[in-house]
Amino acid sequence: MTQGRASFSEQLADDIVQLIRSESLGPGDVLESSRDLAKRFAVTTPTVREALRRLEATGVVELRHGSGTYIGPGLERSVLANPHRPHITRASVIELVQARLVIEPGIAALAASARDAAGLQRLEAAAATALQPPVHGVRPALNFHVELAAASGNGLLRETVEALLHVRAPEQTEIRFRYDDRRRDHAEHLEILAAVRDGDGAAAERLTRTHLTTIRESLETADFGGAAS
Amino acid sequence: MTQGRASFSEQLADDIVQLIRSESLGPGDVLESSRDLAKRFAVTTPTVREALRRLEATGVVELRHGSGTYIGPGLERSVLANPHRPHITRASVIELVQARLVIEPGIAALAASARDAAGLQRLEAAAATALQPPVHGVRPALNFHVELAAASGNGLLRETVEALLHVRAPEQTEIRFRYDDRRRDHAEHLEILAAVRDGDGAAAERLTRTHLTTIRESLETADFGGAAS
DNA sequence: TCATGGAAGTGACTAAATCACTTAGTGATT
DNA sequence: AATCACTAAGTGATTTAGTCACTTCCATGA
């Protein structure tokens, strides 16, 4: 890096990550209280808070008022979506679909060749619940694509797709809810699922490409210029 | 929702982002001093610092001791690499190459069809400097792939490749420096460049796949079990 | 012209409190 | 016996006030 020495809070954030690793803490576990952390590392509470805020921004920890500091899912992630992203535009939505169109067909092909029983089961479950409305912030309609990437066996690909789908997730769901045919989506998901189950990589790739192309076209024809509200 | 109201610092982080947008500040510009921000939003300095630390973690701002708070490149980014990632293993490096093998050939094909003069020029510059050693944290050898993605015209694809290459970047460079044939890499880059210049998407896709396959094989045969140091 | 030095402005951190929320335990009520 | 309301302890959230360290810049002097 350009800076030789890091600030206290930056150093402290690394130390806390190291502490989490050395104690083998996983998502959901409780971290030491901020007061104890302050004592342990011989700094004051505001400094600890800065370090924790930093870690919170990338999902490594989660601070719950009155309860404690908990380990989040961010520790094992390599790539993530920026929580502060630019406003949505028509172009940005289409850009996203085009990016997915480049990336996801290859993932589908890989998933068809690398599938296993557990992955197939999760994929089937995701396809089955795709028509249910979003609850608790989880969007079943998008979950199928994440599980498809997970079935490829490559964690980085899963994270990449997850991050891309997290980009402007609320607006994406809103738009698909208004302009997309979810029954057709579901039918296409089932076709992809069948191809993956049969181990037919070429078909999975082709079907995924068709699926995303259909979505892109429905977005391109739809006029949502004033749909920002 | 799970939590109805956000904490002060979380709300404040959003407000600061909004302030940056409303004043049309870009990377390199100076943000208001933390004391002034505290006055403007009627909170105290530690709270401001927490919000800034949060934004710093995702690259939205950069705090320089004694100088000021500067806008960083993170504001316009949608997907980024996690600064606190797990330790490197042999499997994780190969996983990364496999992920790139799925994603980048399609990007090369898109770049060949969407290329323009400016993009080609940047791509040529990246290829020309690829043999130079890393300086100031910039790794010319990896830059070619980022510029290739940029030439596709899709910003999200560029960010995705950039984030993937940022994952374990130092270790990656180290490994390639030790086990990879950089002259061969360079020759293959030039081939890809020629295909993109000719607008031959199929060739660009094939050459990129070959290029990454070669890298993967050289990593699989290399024994870097004890190269963690 | 150029180096020196110091003042002003900035972020970094400390210190001691108080406030607000969650949780679990306790006891009374049903 | 089961349930509910209350209480107390532990936790994060925020404030207030102040000191320290770094950077920048400009005036000063050689």
PDB file of C-alpha atoms in Angstrom, chain A residues 45-185:
ATOM      1  CA  THR A  45     -14.183   2.419  23.279  1.00  0.00           C
ATOM      2  CA  PRO A  46     -14.582   4.993  20.473  1.00  0.00           C
ATOM      3  CA  THR A  47     -11.563   3.492  18.742  1.00  0.00           C
ATOM      4  CA  VAL A  48     -13.053   0.022  19.077  1.00  0.00           C
ATOM      5  CA  ARG A  49     -16.299   1.338  17.642  1.00  0.00           C
ATOM      6  CA  GLU A  50     -14.517   2.745  14.597  1.00  0.00           C
ATOM      7  CA  ALA A  51     -12.935  -0.617  13.947  1.00  0.00           C
ATOM      8  CA  LEU A  52     -16.260  -2.408  14.392  1.00  0.00           C
ATOM      9  CA  ARG A  53     -18.045   0.043  12.098  1.00  0.00           C
ATOM     10  CA  ARG A  54     -15.432  -0.622   9.490  1.00  0.00           C
ATOM     11  CA  LEU A  55     -15.981  -4.349   9.818  1.00  0.00           C
ATOM     12  CA  GLU A  56     -19.730  -3.885   9.860  1.00  0.00           C
ATOM     13  CA  ALA A  57     -19.610  -2.124   6.501  1.00  0.00           C
ATOM     14  CA  THR A  58     -18.306  -5.275   4.826  1.00  0.00           C
ATOM     15  CA  GLY A  59     -20.530  -7.653   6.759  1.00  0.00           C
ATOM     16  CA  VAL A  60     -17.819  -9.172   8.928  1.00  0.00           C
ATOM     17  CA  VAL A  61     -19.685  -8.300  12.117  1.00  0.00           C
ATOM     18  CA  GLU A  62     -23.121  -7.067  13.054  1.00  0.00           C
ATOM     19  CA  LEU A  63     -23.807  -4.769  16.025  1.00  0.00           C
ATOM     20  CA  ARG A  64     -27.089  -5.262  17.829  1.00  0.00           C
ATOM     21  CA  HIS A  65     -27.942  -2.594  20.315  1.00  0.00           C
ATOM     22  CA  GLY A  66     -28.274  -3.966  23.820  1.00  0.00           C
ATOM     23  CA  SER A  67     -27.500  -7.500  22.785  1.00  0.00           C
ATOM     24  CA  GLY A  68     -23.941  -7.765  21.570  1.00  0.00           C
ATOM     25  CA  THR A  69     -21.656  -7.912  18.574  1.00  0.00           C
ATOM     26  CA  TYR A  70     -22.234 -10.895  16.321  1.00  0.00           C
ATOM     27  CA  ILE A  71     -20.161 -12.453  13.574  1.00  0.00           C
ATOM     28  CA  GLY A  72     -21.654 -11.874  10.131  1.00  0.00           C
ATOM     29  CA  PRO A  73     -21.321 -13.717   6.826  1.00  0.00           C
ATOM     30  CA  GLY A  74     -18.795 -11.264   5.415  1.00  0.00           C
ATOM     31  CA  LEU A  75     -15.731 -12.908   6.856  1.00  0.00           C
ATOM     32  CA  GLU A  76     -15.646 -15.719   4.329  1.00  0.00           C
ATOM     33  CA  ARG A  77     -16.674 -13.600   1.377  1.00  0.00           C
ATOM     34  CA  SER A  78     -14.239 -12.351  -1.190  1.00  0.00           C
ATOM     35  CA  VAL A  79     -16.436 -10.171  -3.353  1.00  0.00           C
ATOM     36  CA  LEU A  80     -19.482  -8.214  -2.218  1.00  0.00           C
ATOM     37  CA  ALA A  81     -21.957  -5.598  -3.375  1.00  0.00           C
ATOM     38  CA  ASN A  82     -21.382  -1.987  -2.391  1.00  0.00           C
ATOM     39  CA  PRO A  83     -24.025  -0.887   0.105  1.00  0.00           C
ATOM     40  CA  HIS A  84     -23.829   2.690  -1.203  1.00  0.00           C
ATOM     41  CA  ARG A  85     -24.485   2.445  -4.883  1.00  0.00           C
ATOM     42  CA  PRO A  86     -25.551   4.987  -7.470  1.00  0.00           C
ATOM     43  CA  HIS A  87     -29.179   5.576  -8.293  1.00  0.00           C
ATOM     44  CA  ILE A  88     -30.949   3.303 -10.679  1.00  0.00           C
ATOM     45  CA  THR A  89     -31.411   4.191 -14.312  1.00  0.00           C
ATOM     46  CA  ARG A  90     -32.900   2.376 -17.236  1.00  0.00           C
ATOM     47  CA  ALA A  91     -29.416   1.894 -18.658  1.00  0.00           C
ATOM     48  CA  SER A  92     -28.025   0.451 -15.446  1.00  0.00           C
ATOM     49  CA  VAL A  93     -30.710  -2.205 -15.267  1.00  0.00           C
ATOM     50  CA  ILE A  94     -30.080  -3.290 -18.840  1.00  0.00           C
ATOM     51  CA  GLU A  95     -26.344  -3.208 -18.187  1.00  0.00           C
ATOM     52  CA  LEU A  96     -26.884  -5.592 -15.317  1.00  0.00           C
ATOM     53  CA  VAL A  97     -28.852  -8.045 -17.430  1.00  0.00           C
ATOM     54  CA  GLN A  98     -26.188  -7.907 -20.126  1.00  0.00           C
ATOM     55  CA  ALA A  99     -23.494  -8.654 -17.588  1.00  0.00           C
ATOM     56  CA  ARG A 100     -25.482 -11.595 -16.320  1.00  0.00           C
ATOM     57  CA  LEU A 101     -25.964 -12.713 -19.921  1.00  0.00           C
ATOM     58  CA  VAL A 102     -22.200 -12.964 -20.318  1.00  0.00           C
ATOM     59  CA  ILE A 103     -21.508 -14.648 -17.013  1.00  0.00           C
ATOM     60  CA  GLU A 104     -24.349 -16.969 -16.131  1.00  0.00           C
ATOM     61  CA  PRO A 105     -24.624 -19.294 -19.169  1.00  0.00           C
ATOM     62  CA  GLY A 106     -21.099 -20.556 -18.566  1.00  0.00           C
ATOM     63  CA  ILE A 107     -21.944 -21.079 -14.919  1.00  0.00           C
ATOM     64  CA  ALA A 108     -24.971 -23.141 -15.889  1.00  0.00           C
ATOM     65  CA  ALA A 109     -22.809 -25.352 -18.080  1.00  0.00           C
ATOM     66  CA  LEU A 110     -20.329 -25.840 -15.257  1.00  0.00           C
ATOM     67  CA  ALA A 111     -23.126 -26.615 -12.833  1.00  0.00           C
ATOM     68  CA  ALA A 112     -24.439 -29.314 -15.157  1.00  0.00           C
ATOM     69  CA  SER A 113     -21.097 -31.093 -15.148  1.00  0.00           C
ATOM     70  CA  ALA A 114     -20.196 -30.556 -11.496  1.00  0.00           C
ATOM     71  CA  ARG A 115     -23.601 -31.092  -9.904  1.00  0.00           C
ATOM     72  CA  ASP A 116     -24.065 -33.288  -6.851  1.00  0.00           C
ATOM     73  CA  ALA A 117     -27.055 -34.548  -4.889  1.00  0.00           C
ATOM     74  CA  ALA A 118     -27.013 -31.785  -2.283  1.00  0.00           C
ATOM     75  CA  GLY A 119     -26.665 -29.032  -4.871  1.00  0.00           C
ATOM     76  CA  LEU A 120     -29.503 -30.430  -6.956  1.00  0.00           C
ATOM     77  CA  GLN A 121     -31.746 -30.585  -3.921  1.00  0.00           C
ATOM     78  CA  ARG A 122     -31.088 -26.947  -3.042  1.00  0.00           C
ATOM     79  CA  LEU A 123     -31.660 -25.969  -6.653  1.00  0.00           C
ATOM     80  CA  GLU A 124     -34.986 -27.792  -6.735  1.00  0.00           C
ATOM     81  CA  ALA A 125     -36.032 -26.121  -3.506  1.00  0.00           C
ATOM     82  CA  ALA A 126     -35.125 -22.712  -4.927  1.00  0.00           C
ATOM     83  CA  ALA A 127     -37.139 -23.386  -8.078  1.00  0.00           C
ATOM     84  CA  ALA A 128     -40.123 -24.554  -6.049  1.00  0.00           C
ATOM     85  CA  THR A 129     -40.329 -21.448  -3.902  1.00  0.00           C
ATOM     86  CA  ALA A 130     -39.591 -18.978  -6.697  1.00  0.00           C
ATOM     87  CA  LEU A 131     -43.220 -17.979  -7.111  1.00  0.00           C
ATOM     88  CA  GLN A 132     -43.642 -16.980  -3.501  1.00  0.00           C
ATOM     89  CA  PRO A 133     -43.490 -13.272  -2.686  1.00  0.00           C
ATOM     90  CA  PRO A 134     -40.365 -11.823  -1.053  1.00  0.00           C
ATOM     91  CA  VAL A 135     -40.294 -12.128   2.722  1.00  0.00           C
ATOM     92  CA  HIS A 136     -37.693 -11.089   5.260  1.00  0.00           C
ATOM     93  CA  GLY A 137     -35.581  -9.509   2.548  1.00  0.00           C
ATOM     94  CA  VAL A 138     -35.049 -12.833   0.780  1.00  0.00           C
ATOM     95  CA  ARG A 139     -36.081 -12.815  -2.854  1.00  0.00           C
ATOM     96  CA  PRO A 140     -36.961 -16.330  -3.978  1.00  0.00           C
ATOM     97  CA  ALA A 141     -37.167 -15.319  -7.616  1.00  0.00           C
ATOM     98  CA  LEU A 142     -33.486 -14.412  -7.657  1.00  0.00           C
ATOM     99  CA  ASN A 143     -32.437 -17.229  -5.382  1.00  0.00           C
ATOM    100  CA  PHE A 144     -32.572 -19.780  -8.177  1.00  0.00           C
ATOM    101  CA  HIS A 145     -29.698 -18.116  -9.974  1.00  0.00           C
ATOM    102  CA  VAL A 146     -27.611 -18.007  -6.806  1.00  0.00           C
ATOM    103  CA  GLU A 147     -28.207 -21.679  -6.154  1.00  0.00           C
ATOM    104  CA  LEU A 148     -27.377 -22.448  -9.769  1.00  0.00           C
ATOM    105  CA  ALA A 149     -24.014 -20.782  -9.285  1.00  0.00           C
ATOM    106  CA  ALA A 150     -23.543 -22.607  -6.000  1.00  0.00           C
ATOM    107  CA  ALA A 151     -24.170 -25.904  -7.793  1.00  0.00           C
ATOM    108  CA  SER A 152     -21.137 -25.199  -9.941  1.00  0.00           C
ATOM    109  CA  GLY A 153     -19.048 -25.982  -6.873  1.00  0.00           C
ATOM    110  CA  ASN A 154     -17.105 -22.740  -7.219  1.00  0.00           C
ATOM    111  CA  GLY A 155     -17.630 -20.461  -4.236  1.00  0.00           C
ATOM    112  CA  LEU A 156     -16.264 -17.405  -5.996  1.00  0.00           C
ATOM    113  CA  LEU A 157     -18.764 -17.782  -8.829  1.00  0.00           C
ATOM    114  CA  ARG A 158     -21.528 -18.052  -6.273  1.00  0.00           C
ATOM    115  CA  GLU A 159     -20.361 -14.900  -4.547  1.00  0.00           C
ATOM    116  CA  THR A 160     -20.056 -13.057  -7.835  1.00  0.00           C
ATOM    117  CA  VAL A 161     -23.595 -13.864  -8.904  1.00  0.00           C
ATOM    118  CA  GLU A 162     -24.843 -13.083  -5.412  1.00  0.00           C
ATOM    119  CA  ALA A 163     -23.136  -9.699  -5.480  1.00  0.00           C
ATOM    120  CA  LEU A 164     -24.489  -8.880  -8.934  1.00  0.00           C
ATOM    121  CA  LEU A 165     -28.014  -9.792  -7.905  1.00  0.00           C
ATOM    122  CA  HIS A 166     -27.628  -7.759  -4.757  1.00  0.00           C
ATOM    123  CA  VAL A 167     -26.858  -4.724  -6.872  1.00  0.00           C
ATOM    124  CA  ARG A 168     -30.002  -2.647  -6.777  1.00  0.00           C
ATOM    125  CA  ALA A 169     -31.878  -5.640  -5.472  1.00  0.00           C
ATOM    126  CA  PRO A 170     -35.030  -3.830  -4.336  1.00  0.00           C
ATOM    127  CA  GLU A 171     -35.432  -1.970  -7.614  1.00  0.00           C
ATOM    128  CA  GLN A 172     -34.751  -5.131  -9.564  1.00  0.00           C
ATOM    129  CA  THR A 173     -37.461  -7.021  -7.741  1.00  0.00           C
ATOM    130  CA  GLU A 174     -39.851  -4.130  -8.175  1.00  0.00           C
ATOM    131  CA  ILE A 175     -39.206  -3.975 -11.883  1.00  0.00           C
ATOM    132  CA  ARG A 176     -39.523  -7.687 -12.409  1.00  0.00           C
ATOM    133  CA  PHE A 177     -42.666  -7.718 -10.350  1.00  0.00           C
ATOM    134  CA  ARG A 178     -44.224  -5.123 -12.606  1.00  0.00           C
ATOM    135  CA  TYR A 179     -42.901  -5.972 -16.037  1.00  0.00           C
ATOM    136  CA  ASP A 180     -41.876  -9.591 -15.977  1.00  0.00           C
ATOM    137  CA  ASP A 181     -43.882 -12.725 -16.456  1.00  0.00           C
ATOM    138  CA  ARG A 182     -43.038 -14.754 -13.413  1.00  0.00           C
ATOM    139  CA  ARG A 183     -44.845 -17.862 -14.617  1.00  0.00           C
ATOM    140  CA  ARG A 184     -42.746 -17.905 -17.746  1.00  0.00           C
ATOM    141  CA  ASP A 185     -39.662 -17.367 -15.605  1.00  0.00           C
TER     142      ASP A 185
END
